[in-house]
Short mmCIF file of C-alpha atoms and ligand atoms in Angstrom, two decimals:
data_model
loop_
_atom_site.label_atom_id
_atom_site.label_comp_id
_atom_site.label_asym_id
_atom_site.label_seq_id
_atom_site.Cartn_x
_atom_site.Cartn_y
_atom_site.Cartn_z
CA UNK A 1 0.00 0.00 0.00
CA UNK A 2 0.79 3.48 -0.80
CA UNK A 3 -0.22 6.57 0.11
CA UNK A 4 -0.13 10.37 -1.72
CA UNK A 5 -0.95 13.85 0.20
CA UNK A 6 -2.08 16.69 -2.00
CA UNK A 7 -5.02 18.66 -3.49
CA UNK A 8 -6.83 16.02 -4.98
CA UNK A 9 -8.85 16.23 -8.49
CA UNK A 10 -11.60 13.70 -9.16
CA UNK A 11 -15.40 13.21 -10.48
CA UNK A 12 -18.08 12.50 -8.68
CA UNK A 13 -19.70 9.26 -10.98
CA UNK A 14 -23.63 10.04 -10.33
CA UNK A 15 -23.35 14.02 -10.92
CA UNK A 16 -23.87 15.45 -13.98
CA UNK A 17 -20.96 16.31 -16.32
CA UNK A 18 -20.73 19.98 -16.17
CA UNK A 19 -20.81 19.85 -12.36
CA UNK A 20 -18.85 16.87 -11.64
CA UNK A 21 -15.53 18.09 -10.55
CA UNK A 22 -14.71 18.02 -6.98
CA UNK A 23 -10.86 19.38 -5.86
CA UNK A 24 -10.23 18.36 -2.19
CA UNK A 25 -7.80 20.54 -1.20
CA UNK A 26 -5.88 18.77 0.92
CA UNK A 27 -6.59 14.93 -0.05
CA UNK A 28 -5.48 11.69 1.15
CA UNK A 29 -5.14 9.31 -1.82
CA UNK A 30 -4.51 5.51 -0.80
CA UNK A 31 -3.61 3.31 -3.45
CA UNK A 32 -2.46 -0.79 -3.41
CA UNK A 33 -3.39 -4.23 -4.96
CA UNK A 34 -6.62 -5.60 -5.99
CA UNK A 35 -7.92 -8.89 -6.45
CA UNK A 36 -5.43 -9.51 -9.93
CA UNK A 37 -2.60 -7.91 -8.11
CA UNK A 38 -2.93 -4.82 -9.68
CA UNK A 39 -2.65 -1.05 -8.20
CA UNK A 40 -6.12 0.31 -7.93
CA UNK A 41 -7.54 3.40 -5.79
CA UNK A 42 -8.39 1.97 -2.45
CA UNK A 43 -9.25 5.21 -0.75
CA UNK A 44 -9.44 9.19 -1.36
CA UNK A 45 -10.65 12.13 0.57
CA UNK A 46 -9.40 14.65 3.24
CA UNK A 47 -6.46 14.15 4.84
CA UNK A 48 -7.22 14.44 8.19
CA UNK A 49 -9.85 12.31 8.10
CA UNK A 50 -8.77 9.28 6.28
CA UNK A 51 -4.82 9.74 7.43
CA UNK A 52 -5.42 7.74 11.22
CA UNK A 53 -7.52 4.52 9.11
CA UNK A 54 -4.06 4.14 7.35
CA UNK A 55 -1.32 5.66 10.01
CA UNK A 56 1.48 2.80 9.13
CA UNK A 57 1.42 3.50 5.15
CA UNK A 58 4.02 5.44 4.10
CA UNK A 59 2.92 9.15 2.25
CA UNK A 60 4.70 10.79 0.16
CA UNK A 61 3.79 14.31 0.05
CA UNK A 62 3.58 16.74 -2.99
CA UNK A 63 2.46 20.58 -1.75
CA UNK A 64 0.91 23.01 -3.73
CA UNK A 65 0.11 20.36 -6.29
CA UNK A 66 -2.83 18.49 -7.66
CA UNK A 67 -3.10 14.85 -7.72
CA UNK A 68 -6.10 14.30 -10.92
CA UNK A 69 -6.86 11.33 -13.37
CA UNK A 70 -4.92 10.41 -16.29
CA UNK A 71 -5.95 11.42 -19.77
CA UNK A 72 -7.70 9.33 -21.81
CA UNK A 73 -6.82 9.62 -25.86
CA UNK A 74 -9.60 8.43 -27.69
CA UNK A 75 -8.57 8.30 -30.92
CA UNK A 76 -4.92 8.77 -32.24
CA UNK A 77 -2.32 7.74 -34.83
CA UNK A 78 1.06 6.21 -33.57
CA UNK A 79 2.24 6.21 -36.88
CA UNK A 80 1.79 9.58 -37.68
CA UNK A 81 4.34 11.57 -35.04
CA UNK A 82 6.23 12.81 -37.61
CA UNK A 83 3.27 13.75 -40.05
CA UNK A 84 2.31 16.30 -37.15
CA UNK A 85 2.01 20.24 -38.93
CA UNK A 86 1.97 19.12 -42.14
CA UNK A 87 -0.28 21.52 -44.48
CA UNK A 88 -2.94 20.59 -47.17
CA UNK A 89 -6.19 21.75 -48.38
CA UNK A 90 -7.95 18.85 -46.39
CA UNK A 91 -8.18 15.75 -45.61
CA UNK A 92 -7.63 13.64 -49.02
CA UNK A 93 -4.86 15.63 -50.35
CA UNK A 94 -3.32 15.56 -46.52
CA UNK A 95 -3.47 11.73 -46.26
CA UNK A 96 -1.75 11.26 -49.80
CA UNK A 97 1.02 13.95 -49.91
CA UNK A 98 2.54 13.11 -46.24
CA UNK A 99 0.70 10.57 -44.15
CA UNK A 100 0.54 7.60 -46.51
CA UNK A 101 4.43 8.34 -47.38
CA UNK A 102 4.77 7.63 -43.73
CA UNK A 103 2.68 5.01 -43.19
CA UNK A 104 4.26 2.67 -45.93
CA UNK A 105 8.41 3.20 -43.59
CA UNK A 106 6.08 1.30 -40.85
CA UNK A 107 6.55 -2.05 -42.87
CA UNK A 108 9.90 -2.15 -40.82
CA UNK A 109 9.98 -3.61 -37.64
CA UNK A 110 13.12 -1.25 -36.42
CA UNK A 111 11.26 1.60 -37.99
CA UNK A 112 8.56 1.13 -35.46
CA UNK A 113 9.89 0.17 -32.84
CA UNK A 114 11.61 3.47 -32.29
CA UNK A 115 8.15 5.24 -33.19
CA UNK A 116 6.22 2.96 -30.79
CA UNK A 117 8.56 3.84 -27.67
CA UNK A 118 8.59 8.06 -28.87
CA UNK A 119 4.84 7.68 -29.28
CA UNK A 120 4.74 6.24 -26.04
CA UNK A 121 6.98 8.47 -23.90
CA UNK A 122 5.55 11.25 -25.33
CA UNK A 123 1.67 10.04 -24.33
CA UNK A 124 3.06 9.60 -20.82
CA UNK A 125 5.02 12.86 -20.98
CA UNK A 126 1.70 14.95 -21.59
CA UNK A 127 -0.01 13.00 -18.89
CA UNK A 128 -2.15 10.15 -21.22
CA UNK A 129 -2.62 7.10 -19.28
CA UNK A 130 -4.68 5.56 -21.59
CA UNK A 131 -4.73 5.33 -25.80
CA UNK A 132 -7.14 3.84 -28.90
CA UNK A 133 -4.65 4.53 -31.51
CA UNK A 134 -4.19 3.55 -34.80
CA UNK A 135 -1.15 1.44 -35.85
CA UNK A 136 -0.51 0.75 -39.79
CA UNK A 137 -1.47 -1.65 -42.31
CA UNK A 138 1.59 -4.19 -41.26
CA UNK A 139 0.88 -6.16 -38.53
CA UNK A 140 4.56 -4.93 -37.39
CA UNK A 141 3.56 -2.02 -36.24
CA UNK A 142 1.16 -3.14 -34.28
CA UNK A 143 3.09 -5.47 -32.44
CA UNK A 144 5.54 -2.91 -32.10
CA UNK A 145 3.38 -0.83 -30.50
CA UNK A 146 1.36 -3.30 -27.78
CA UNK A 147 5.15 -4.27 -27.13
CA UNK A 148 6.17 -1.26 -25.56
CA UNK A 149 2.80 -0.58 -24.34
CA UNK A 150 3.55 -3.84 -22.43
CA UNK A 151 6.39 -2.86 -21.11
CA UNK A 152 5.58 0.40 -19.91
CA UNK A 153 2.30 -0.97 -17.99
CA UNK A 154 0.24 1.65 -20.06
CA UNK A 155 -3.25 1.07 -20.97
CA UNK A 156 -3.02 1.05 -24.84
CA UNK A 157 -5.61 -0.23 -27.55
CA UNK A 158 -4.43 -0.48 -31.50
CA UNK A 159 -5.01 -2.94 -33.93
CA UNK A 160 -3.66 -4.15 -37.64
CA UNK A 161 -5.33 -0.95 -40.22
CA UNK A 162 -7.60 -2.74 -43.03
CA UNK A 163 -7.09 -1.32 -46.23
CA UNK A 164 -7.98 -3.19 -49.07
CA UNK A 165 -8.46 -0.78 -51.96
CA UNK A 166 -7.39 2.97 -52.35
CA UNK A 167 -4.58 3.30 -50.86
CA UNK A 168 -0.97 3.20 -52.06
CA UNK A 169 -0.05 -0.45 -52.87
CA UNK A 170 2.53 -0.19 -50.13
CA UNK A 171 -0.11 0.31 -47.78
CA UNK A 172 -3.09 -2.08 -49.33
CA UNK A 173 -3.12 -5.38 -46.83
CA UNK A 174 -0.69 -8.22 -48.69
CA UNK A 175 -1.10 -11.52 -49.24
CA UNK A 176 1.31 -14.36 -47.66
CA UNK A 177 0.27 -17.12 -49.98
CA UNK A 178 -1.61 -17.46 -53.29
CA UNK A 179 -4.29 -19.47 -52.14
CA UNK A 180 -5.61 -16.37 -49.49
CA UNK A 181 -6.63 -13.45 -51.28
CA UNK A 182 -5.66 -10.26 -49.63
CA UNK A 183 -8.66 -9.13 -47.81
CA UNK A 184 -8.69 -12.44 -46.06
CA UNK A 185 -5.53 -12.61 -44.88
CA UNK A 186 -6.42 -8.62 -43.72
CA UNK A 187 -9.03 -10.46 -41.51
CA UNK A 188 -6.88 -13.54 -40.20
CA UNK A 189 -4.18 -10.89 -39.74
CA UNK A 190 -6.20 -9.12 -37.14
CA UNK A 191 -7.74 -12.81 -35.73
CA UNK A 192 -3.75 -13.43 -35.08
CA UNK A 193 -3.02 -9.97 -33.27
CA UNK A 194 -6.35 -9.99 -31.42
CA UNK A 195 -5.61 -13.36 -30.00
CA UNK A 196 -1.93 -12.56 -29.34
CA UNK A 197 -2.92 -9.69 -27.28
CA UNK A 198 -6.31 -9.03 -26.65
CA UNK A 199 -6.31 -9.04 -22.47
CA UNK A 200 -3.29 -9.73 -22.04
CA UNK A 201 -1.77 -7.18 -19.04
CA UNK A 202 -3.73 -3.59 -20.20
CA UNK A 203 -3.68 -3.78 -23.72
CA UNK A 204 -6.43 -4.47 -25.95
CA UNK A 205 -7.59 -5.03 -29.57
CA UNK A 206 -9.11 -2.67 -31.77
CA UNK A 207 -10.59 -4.18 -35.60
CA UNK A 208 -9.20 -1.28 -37.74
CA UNK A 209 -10.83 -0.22 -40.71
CA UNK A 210 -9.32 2.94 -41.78
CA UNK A 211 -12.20 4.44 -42.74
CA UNK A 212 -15.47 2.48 -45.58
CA UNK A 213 -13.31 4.56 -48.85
CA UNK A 214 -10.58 1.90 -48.59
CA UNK A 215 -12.08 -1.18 -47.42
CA UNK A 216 -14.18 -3.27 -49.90
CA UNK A 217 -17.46 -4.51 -49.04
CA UNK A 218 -15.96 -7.88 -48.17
CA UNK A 219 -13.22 -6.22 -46.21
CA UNK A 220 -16.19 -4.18 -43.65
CA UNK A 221 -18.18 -7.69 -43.73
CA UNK A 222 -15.46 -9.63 -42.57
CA UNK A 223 -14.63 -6.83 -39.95
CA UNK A 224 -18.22 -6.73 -38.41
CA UNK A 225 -17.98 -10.73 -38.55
CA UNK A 226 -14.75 -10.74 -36.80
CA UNK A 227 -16.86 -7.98 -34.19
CA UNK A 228 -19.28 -10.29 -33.50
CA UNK A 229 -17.49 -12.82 -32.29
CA UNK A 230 -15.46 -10.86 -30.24
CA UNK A 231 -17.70 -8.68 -28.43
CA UNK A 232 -15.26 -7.27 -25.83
CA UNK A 233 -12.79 -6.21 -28.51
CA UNK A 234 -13.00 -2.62 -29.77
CA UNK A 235 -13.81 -1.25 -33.23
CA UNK A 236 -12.01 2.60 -34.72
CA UNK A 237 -12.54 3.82 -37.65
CA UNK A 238 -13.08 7.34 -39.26
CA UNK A 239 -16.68 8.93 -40.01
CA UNK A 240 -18.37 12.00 -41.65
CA UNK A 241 -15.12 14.41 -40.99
CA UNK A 242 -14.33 16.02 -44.16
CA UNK A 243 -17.58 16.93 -47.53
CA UNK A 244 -15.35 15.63 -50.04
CA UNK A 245 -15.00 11.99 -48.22
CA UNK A 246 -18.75 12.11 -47.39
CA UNK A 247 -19.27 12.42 -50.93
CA UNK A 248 -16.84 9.47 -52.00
CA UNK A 249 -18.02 7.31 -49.32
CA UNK A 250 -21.51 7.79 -50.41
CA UNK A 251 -20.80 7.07 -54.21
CA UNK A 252 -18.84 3.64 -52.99
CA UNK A 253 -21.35 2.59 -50.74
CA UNK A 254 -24.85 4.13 -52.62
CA UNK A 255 -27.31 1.36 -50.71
CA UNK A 256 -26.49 2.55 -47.15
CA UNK A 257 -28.93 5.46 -45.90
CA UNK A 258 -25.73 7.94 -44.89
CA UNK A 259 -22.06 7.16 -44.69
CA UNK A 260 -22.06 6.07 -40.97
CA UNK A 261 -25.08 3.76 -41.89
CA UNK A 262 -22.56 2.11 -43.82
CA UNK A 263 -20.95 0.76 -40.53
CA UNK A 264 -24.11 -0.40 -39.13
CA UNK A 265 -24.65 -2.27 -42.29
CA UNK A 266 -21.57 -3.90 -42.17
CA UNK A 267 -22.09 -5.10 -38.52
CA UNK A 268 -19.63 -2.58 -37.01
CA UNK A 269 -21.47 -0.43 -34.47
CA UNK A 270 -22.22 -1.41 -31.32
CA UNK A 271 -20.75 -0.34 -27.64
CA UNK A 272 -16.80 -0.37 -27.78
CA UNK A 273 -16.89 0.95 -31.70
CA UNK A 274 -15.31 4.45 -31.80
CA UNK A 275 -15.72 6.83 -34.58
CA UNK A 276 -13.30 9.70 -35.00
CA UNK A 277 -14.72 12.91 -35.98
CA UNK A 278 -18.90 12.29 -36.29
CA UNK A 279 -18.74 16.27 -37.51
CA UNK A 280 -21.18 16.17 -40.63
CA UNK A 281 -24.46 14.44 -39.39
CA UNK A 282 -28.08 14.32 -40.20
CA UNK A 283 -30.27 13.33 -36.63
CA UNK A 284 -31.00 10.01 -37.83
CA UNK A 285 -27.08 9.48 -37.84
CA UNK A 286 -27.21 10.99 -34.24
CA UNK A 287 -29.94 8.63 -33.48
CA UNK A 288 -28.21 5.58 -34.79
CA UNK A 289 -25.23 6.23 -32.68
CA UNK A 290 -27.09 6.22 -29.49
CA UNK A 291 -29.21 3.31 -30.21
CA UNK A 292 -26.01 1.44 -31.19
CA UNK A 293 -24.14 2.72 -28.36
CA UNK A 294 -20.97 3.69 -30.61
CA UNK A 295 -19.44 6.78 -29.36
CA UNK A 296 -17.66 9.68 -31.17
CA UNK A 297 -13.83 11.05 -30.85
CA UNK A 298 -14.22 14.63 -30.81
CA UNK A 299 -10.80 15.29 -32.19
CA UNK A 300 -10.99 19.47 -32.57
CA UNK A 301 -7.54 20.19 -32.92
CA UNK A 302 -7.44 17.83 -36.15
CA UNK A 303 -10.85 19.67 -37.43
CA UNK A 304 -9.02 22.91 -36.53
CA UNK A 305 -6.07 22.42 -38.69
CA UNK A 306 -7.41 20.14 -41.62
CA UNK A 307 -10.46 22.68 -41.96
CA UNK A 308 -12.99 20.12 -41.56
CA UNK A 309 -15.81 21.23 -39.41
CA UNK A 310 -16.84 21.64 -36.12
CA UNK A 311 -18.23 18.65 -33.65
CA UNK A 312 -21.69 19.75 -32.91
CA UNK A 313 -21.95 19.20 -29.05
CA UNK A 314 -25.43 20.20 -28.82
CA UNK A 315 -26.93 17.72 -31.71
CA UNK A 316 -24.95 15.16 -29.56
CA UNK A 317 -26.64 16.10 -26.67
CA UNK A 318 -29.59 16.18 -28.24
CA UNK A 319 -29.33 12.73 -29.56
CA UNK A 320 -27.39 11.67 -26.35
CA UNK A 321 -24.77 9.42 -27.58
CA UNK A 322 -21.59 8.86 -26.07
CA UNK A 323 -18.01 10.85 -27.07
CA UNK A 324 -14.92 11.76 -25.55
CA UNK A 325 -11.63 14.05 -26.51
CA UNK A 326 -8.79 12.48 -28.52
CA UNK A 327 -5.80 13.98 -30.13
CA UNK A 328 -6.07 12.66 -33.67
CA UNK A 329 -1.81 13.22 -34.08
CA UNK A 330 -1.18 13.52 -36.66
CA UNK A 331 -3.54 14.99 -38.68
CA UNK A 332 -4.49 16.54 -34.72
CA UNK A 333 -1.78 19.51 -33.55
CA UNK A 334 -0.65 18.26 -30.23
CA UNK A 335 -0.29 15.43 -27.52
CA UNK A 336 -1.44 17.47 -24.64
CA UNK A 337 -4.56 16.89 -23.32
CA UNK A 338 -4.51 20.95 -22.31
CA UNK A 339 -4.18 22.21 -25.83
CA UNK A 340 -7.28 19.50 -27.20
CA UNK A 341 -9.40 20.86 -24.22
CA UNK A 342 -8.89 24.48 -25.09
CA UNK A 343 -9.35 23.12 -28.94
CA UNK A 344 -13.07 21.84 -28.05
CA UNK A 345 -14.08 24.67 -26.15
CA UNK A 346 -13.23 26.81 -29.29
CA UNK A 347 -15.09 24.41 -31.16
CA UNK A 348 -18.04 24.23 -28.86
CA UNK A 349 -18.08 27.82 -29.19
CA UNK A 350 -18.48 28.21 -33.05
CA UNK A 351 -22.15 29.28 -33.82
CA UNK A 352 -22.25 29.78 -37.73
CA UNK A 353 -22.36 25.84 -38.72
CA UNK A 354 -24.38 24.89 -35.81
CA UNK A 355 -25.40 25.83 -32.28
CA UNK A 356 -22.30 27.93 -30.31
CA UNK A 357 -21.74 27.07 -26.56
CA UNK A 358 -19.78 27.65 -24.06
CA UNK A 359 -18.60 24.55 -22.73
CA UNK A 360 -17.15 24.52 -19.27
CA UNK A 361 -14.13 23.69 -17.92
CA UNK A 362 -15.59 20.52 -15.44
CA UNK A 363 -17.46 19.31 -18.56
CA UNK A 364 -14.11 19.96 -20.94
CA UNK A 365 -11.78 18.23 -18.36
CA UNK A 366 -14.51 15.45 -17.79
CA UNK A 367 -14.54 14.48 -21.71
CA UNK A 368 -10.65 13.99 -21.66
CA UNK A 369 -10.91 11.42 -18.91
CA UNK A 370 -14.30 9.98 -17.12
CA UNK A 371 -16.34 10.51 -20.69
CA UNK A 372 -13.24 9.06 -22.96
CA UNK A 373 -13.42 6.08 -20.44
CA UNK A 374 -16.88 5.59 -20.52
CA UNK A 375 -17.06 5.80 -24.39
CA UNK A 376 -14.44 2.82 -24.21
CA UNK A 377 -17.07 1.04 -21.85
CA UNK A 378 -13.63 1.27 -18.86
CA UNK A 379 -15.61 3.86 -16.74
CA UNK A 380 -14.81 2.86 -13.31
CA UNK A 381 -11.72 1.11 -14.40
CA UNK A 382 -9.33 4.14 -15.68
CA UNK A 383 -10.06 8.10 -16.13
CA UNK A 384 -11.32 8.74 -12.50
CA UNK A 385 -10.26 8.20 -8.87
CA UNK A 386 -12.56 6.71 -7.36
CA UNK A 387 -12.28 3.77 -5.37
CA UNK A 388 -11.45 0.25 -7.91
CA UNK A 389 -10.32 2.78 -10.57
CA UNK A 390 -6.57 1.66 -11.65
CA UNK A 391 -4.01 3.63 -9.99
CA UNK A 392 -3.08 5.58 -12.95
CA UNK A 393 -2.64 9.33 -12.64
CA UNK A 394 -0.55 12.97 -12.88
CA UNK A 395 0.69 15.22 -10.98
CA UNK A 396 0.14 18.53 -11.67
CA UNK A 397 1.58 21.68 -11.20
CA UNK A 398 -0.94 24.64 -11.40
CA UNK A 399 2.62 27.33 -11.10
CA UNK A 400 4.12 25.82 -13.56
CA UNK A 401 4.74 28.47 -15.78
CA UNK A 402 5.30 32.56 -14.25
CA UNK A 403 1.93 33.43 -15.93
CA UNK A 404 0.17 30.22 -14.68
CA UNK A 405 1.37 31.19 -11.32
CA UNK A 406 0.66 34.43 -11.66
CA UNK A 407 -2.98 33.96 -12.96
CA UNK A 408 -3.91 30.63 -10.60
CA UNK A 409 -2.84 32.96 -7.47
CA UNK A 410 -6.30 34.68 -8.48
CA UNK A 411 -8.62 32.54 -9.30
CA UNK A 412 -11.62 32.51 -7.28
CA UNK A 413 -13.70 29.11 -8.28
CA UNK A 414 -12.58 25.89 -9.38
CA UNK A 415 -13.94 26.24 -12.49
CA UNK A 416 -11.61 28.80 -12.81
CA UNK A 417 -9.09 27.05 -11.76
CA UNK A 418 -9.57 24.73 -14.31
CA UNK A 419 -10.35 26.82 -17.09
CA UNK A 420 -6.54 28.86 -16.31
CA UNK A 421 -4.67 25.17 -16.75
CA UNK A 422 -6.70 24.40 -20.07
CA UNK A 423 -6.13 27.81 -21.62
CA UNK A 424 -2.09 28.75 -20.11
CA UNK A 425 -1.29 24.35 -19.75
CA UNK A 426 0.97 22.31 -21.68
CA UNK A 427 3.09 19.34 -20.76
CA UNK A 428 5.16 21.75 -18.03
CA UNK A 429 1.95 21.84 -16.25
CA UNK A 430 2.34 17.53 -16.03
CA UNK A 431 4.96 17.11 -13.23
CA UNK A 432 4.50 13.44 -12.85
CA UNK A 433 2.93 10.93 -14.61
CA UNK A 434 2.00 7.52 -12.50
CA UNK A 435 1.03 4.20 -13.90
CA UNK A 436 -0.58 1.32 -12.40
CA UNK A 437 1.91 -1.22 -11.53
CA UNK A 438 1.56 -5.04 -11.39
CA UNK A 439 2.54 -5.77 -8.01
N1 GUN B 501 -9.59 9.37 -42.48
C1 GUN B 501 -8.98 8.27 -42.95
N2 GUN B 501 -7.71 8.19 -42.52
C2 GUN B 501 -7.51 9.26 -41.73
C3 GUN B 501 -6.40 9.73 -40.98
O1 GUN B 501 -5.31 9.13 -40.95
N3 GUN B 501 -6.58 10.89 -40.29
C4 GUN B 501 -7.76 11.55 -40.29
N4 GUN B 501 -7.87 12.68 -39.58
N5 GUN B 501 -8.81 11.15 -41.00
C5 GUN B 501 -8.70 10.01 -41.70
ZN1 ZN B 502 -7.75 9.68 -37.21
#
């Protein structure tokens, strides 16, 4: 058992969203083993009352800082670090000039390797505790990835990326013999990885199409087959994020009603399927994501840059599906969770396309961990402190910076509080980042 004395950041699970934060200013947090051997939260609250229940643990203290939940990173690319500020008149253009070029160097195990373990230190580095990312179409990359996941005890979900059509050839899933055609062996590709690592320690699997443009009918089929019979593994793809991929979506796949009913024809929503993006829907799209229970990535930094839209967090709302924050490097600006929180509040905000609001800073900080976790169905097991929750979680430092200092000395609420680390924060503002251990 361990235990950790500081201001203490959590959510309280029944209240709503926008009023869920609760900072205890000078917090006891007790963490050590469960049932699997694994760290978990076993206690939290005020110091002075929980201290005497655990006098013999040894605390380590941490003044004038907050103890709060990792990030959760809904949606991301590992193989797109590098790809990171690269300019194009939107998405299409984007993924042909620089991130497919990319993509294809991820054929080498050595080549990702060292991307896995940068991806990876640089998650932790920004305080992200938890990841659904992308890996490539080789099924090197992905076990270059859940390998150092491994390794570093982090939470981490990726699978093999199923692209059967186009794409560069470099990039389209290969054959290994003559007898399986590609888009099978796509399919028993993933059946391998899933199996290999699906459960094992914190990592899980996600089935990977990249997005219905490059996967052939048989491709998606096989995909929601392969969903079926594994209904605790995760599904990511890409949905409604840019009008000139609407359009070729829709003139691929001309039967389905829209292009997200496209998924559901193919078998692949359900709980545990996240789509990045969800920015250009009709309510009947909104309504078939909650009946489903798929939930969005609202990746705003990405929309930001690439100039494709804005998430509309009232239709959601509306509609009341599930969705959660996520980075979307590389076509996404930035691995801190501070700069994608003051990203969605700008896009909340926007009131030409769609309904402008003013999200706050509870609700923004709540969608980066307990909402990211609950669209991944792992609320209760990472992106809070309460009690059970895996001990995964940052340290921060609200002085970090002279202006941070100078403007937290001031604030007045916690909301403000909040709302001064989202706007001034970066990585400087992450002190420490702790990760569940296997004891
Ligand atoms: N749609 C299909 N592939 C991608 C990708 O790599 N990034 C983004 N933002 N959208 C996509
Ligand atoms: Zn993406």
């Amino acid at each position: 058992m361990k235990a950790y004395r500081s201001s203490l950041l959590y959510f309280s699970p029944s209240a709503d969203p926008q009023a869920s934060a609760v900072l205890e200013d000078d917090g006891l947090l007790v963490v050590g083993p469960n049932a699997q051997g694994r760290q978990v939260v076993l206690a939290l609250g005020p110091y002075r009352e929980l201290q005497p229940r655990f006098a013999d643990v040894a605390v380590t203290h941490w003044p004038g800082r907050i103890i709060a939940p990792g990030f959760v990173d809904l949606h991301s690319h590992y193989p797109q670090t590098n790809v990171i500020g690269s300019p194009a008149e939107g998405l299409l253009p984007w993924l042909e000039n620089y991130t497919f070029p990319e993509e294809k160097r991820f054929v080498s195990p050595e080549y990702s390797a060292q991307a896995a373990t940068f991806f990876v230190a640089e998650l932790l580095r920004h305080g992200v505790t938890t990841a659904l990312t992308f890996a490539t179409s080789h099924s090197a990359s992905a076990n270059a990835l859940f390998q150092e996941a491994q390794q570093q005890q982090m939470r981490l979900i990726t699978g093999l990326c199923l692209m059967d059509r186009h794409a560069p050839a470099e990039l389209l899933n290969q054959r290994v013999n003559p007898a399986t055609d590609a888009t099978e062996q796509s399919l028993i590709d993933s059946e391998n990885l899933l199996q290999r690592w699906h459960g094992v320690d914190r990592l899980g699997y996600a089935i990977t199409p990249r997005f219905a443009p490059t996967s052939t009918d048989a491709q998606l089929r096989g995909a929601g087959e392969l969903a079926a019979r594994y209904p605790d593994v995760w599904i990511q793809s890409h949905v409604a994020e840019n009008k000139a991929e609407i359009a070729w979506a829709r003139e691929l796949f001309p039967a389905s009603r829209s292009y997200l009913a496209t998924y559901a024809d193919f078998g692949l929503m359900r709980q545990r399927a996240i789509y990045a993006h969800c920015i250009h829907f009709d309510d009947e799209d909104r309504a078939l994501m909650r009946s489903t229970g798929a939930a969005a990535a609202v990746s705003p930094t990405s929309n930001l840059f690439l100039g494709s839209g804005f998430f509309d967090y009232t239709g959601a709302d509306r509609a009341g599906f599930d969705y959660g924050l996520a980075s979307d490097v590389g076509g996404g600006t930035s691995f801190s969770p501070f700069h994608t929180m003051l990203a969605a509040y700008y896009v909340g905000r926007e009131g030409q396309s769609k309904t402008g609001l003013s999200l706050s800073p509870q609700q923004l900080w709540w969608q980066h961990t307990v909402g990211a976790a609950k669209a991944l169905g792992l609320d209760g097991v990472v992106g809070n402190l309460q009690p059970g929750c895996e001990a995964d979680f940052v340290v921060l430092n609200p002085q970090a910076t002279p202006l941070l200092a100078r403007k937290t000395a001031l604030v007045n609420s916690l909301d403000e509080l909040l709302f001064a680390m989202i706007v001034l924060g970066d990585e400087r503002v992450i002190e420490k980042t702790v990760i569940s251990q296997a004891l």
